[in-house]
Amino acid sequence: MGDKQGAIADYTSAIKINPNYAKAYNNRGNARRLLGDKQGAIADFNTALKINPNLAQAYGQRGIVRALTGDKQGGIADLQKAAELSQQQGNTELHQKVLEFIRKLQQ
């Protein structure tokens, strides 16, 4: 799935140029998640959401990581927020993916 370390370096460079670039934090968090750096990922998702509290993707990604680290209820809460925002924003694809993750976690 590509050069995740390189992606992290690129997103870090983008953040240095624009520290308020929420999507760069979100994307770097996703790369960190894929490399197994769950705490680094959560920190990036938290920063992305601090900058843009309407970033549905960051809630969704953080929800997945929280669930993977044993915080199932926190993960579900984040995923529910992602579902709410993605529906409001008309992002049907993300909305469906998030609902599927919620169903899996509630089993």
Short mmCIF file of C-alpha atoms in Angstrom, two decimals:
data_model
loop_
_atom_site.label_atom_id
_atom_site.label_comp_id
_atom_site.label_asym_id
_atom_site.label_seq_id
_atom_site.Cartn_x
_atom_site.Cartn_y
_atom_site.Cartn_z
CA MET A 1 0.00 0.00 0.00
CA GLY A 2 2.75 2.39 -0.87
CA ASP A 3 5.58 3.96 1.06
CA LYS A 4 3.98 4.78 4.40
CA GLN A 5 7.18 6.18 5.93
CA GLY A 6 7.58 8.44 2.90
CA ALA A 7 3.95 9.49 3.20
CA ILE A 8 4.48 10.36 6.87
CA ALA A 9 7.50 12.49 5.91
CA ASP A 10 5.51 14.24 3.17
CA TYR A 11 2.57 14.98 5.48
CA THR A 12 4.97 16.22 8.16
CA SER A 13 6.48 18.62 5.61
CA ALA A 14 3.00 19.83 4.65
CA ILE A 15 2.16 20.39 8.33
CA LYS A 16 5.36 22.42 8.81
CA ILE A 17 4.27 24.65 5.92
CA ASN A 18 0.68 24.91 7.16
CA PRO A 19 0.18 23.80 10.79
CA ASN A 20 -3.60 24.22 10.39
CA TYR A 21 -3.91 21.67 7.56
CA ALA A 22 -6.32 19.23 9.21
CA LYS A 23 -6.35 16.76 6.31
CA ALA A 24 -2.56 16.41 6.48
CA TYR A 25 -2.84 15.43 10.15
CA ASN A 26 -5.65 13.02 9.28
CA ASN A 27 -3.68 11.42 6.44
CA ARG A 28 -0.50 11.18 8.51
CA GLY A 29 -2.55 9.58 11.27
CA ASN A 30 -3.86 7.02 8.82
CA ALA A 31 -0.32 6.20 7.65
CA ARG A 32 0.78 5.84 11.27
CA ARG A 33 -2.19 3.56 11.96
CA LEU A 34 -1.22 1.33 9.04
CA LEU A 35 2.33 1.11 10.43
CA GLY A 36 1.02 0.11 13.86
CA ASP A 37 1.73 3.44 15.59
CA LYS A 38 -1.69 3.65 17.21
CA GLN A 39 -0.83 6.36 19.76
CA GLY A 40 0.79 8.54 17.10
CA ALA A 41 -2.26 8.01 14.91
CA ILE A 42 -4.65 9.02 17.69
CA ALA A 43 -2.57 12.14 18.40
CA ASP A 44 -2.78 13.15 14.73
CA PHE A 45 -6.53 12.49 14.56
CA ASN A 46 -7.01 14.54 17.74
CA THR A 47 -5.09 17.45 16.20
CA ALA A 48 -7.03 17.18 12.93
CA LEU A 49 -10.31 17.32 14.87
CA LYS A 50 -9.12 20.24 16.97
CA ILE A 51 -8.48 22.17 13.74
CA ASN A 52 -11.61 20.94 11.95
CA PRO A 53 -14.26 19.38 14.22
CA ASN A 54 -16.35 18.50 11.14
CA LEU A 55 -13.75 16.18 9.58
CA ALA A 56 -15.77 12.97 9.43
CA GLN A 57 -12.82 10.91 8.19
CA ALA A 58 -10.78 11.75 11.29
CA TYR A 59 -13.61 10.62 13.57
CA GLY A 60 -13.89 7.40 11.59
CA GLN A 61 -10.17 6.66 11.63
CA ARG A 62 -9.83 7.54 15.31
CA GLY A 63 -12.81 5.31 16.07
CA ILE A 64 -11.13 2.36 14.40
CA VAL A 65 -7.88 2.92 16.29
CA ARG A 66 -9.66 3.40 19.61
CA ALA A 67 -11.49 0.11 19.09
CA LEU A 68 -8.21 -1.62 18.18
CA THR A 69 -6.60 -0.36 21.39
CA GLY A 70 -9.41 -1.77 23.54
CA ASP A 71 -11.59 1.33 23.83
CA LYS A 72 -14.57 -0.22 22.07
CA GLN A 73 -17.15 2.24 23.42
CA GLY A 74 -14.97 5.23 22.54
CA GLY A 75 -14.46 3.77 19.09
CA ILE A 76 -18.18 3.33 18.57
CA ALA A 77 -18.82 6.90 19.76
CA ASP A 78 -16.29 8.26 17.24
CA LEU A 79 -17.73 6.11 14.47
CA GLN A 80 -21.24 7.31 15.27
CA LYS A 81 -20.02 10.91 15.03
CA ALA A 82 -18.37 10.07 11.69
CA ALA A 83 -21.65 8.54 10.48
CA GLU A 84 -23.59 11.64 11.52
CA LEU A 85 -21.15 14.05 9.86
CA SER A 86 -20.73 12.00 6.68
CA GLN A 87 -24.50 11.83 6.26
CA GLN A 88 -24.84 15.60 6.79
CA GLN A 89 -22.04 16.19 4.29
CA GLY A 90 -23.57 13.88 1.67
CA ASN A 91 -20.62 11.46 1.73
CA THR A 92 -22.61 8.27 1.12
CA GLU A 93 -19.56 6.05 0.62
CA LEU A 94 -17.98 7.02 3.94
CA HIS A 95 -21.34 6.84 5.68
CA GLN A 96 -21.88 3.24 4.55
CA LYS A 97 -18.33 2.19 5.53
CA VAL A 98 -18.71 3.72 8.98
CA LEU A 99 -22.07 2.03 9.57
CA GLU A 100 -20.50 -1.31 8.64
CA PHE A 101 -17.68 -0.79 11.17
CA ILE A 102 -20.24 0.09 13.85
CA ARG A 103 -22.20 -3.10 13.10
CA LYS A 104 -19.03 -5.19 13.34
CA LEU A 105 -18.06 -3.64 16.67
CA GLN A 106 -21.52 -4.14 18.14
CA GLN A 107 -21.53 -7.88 17.39
#
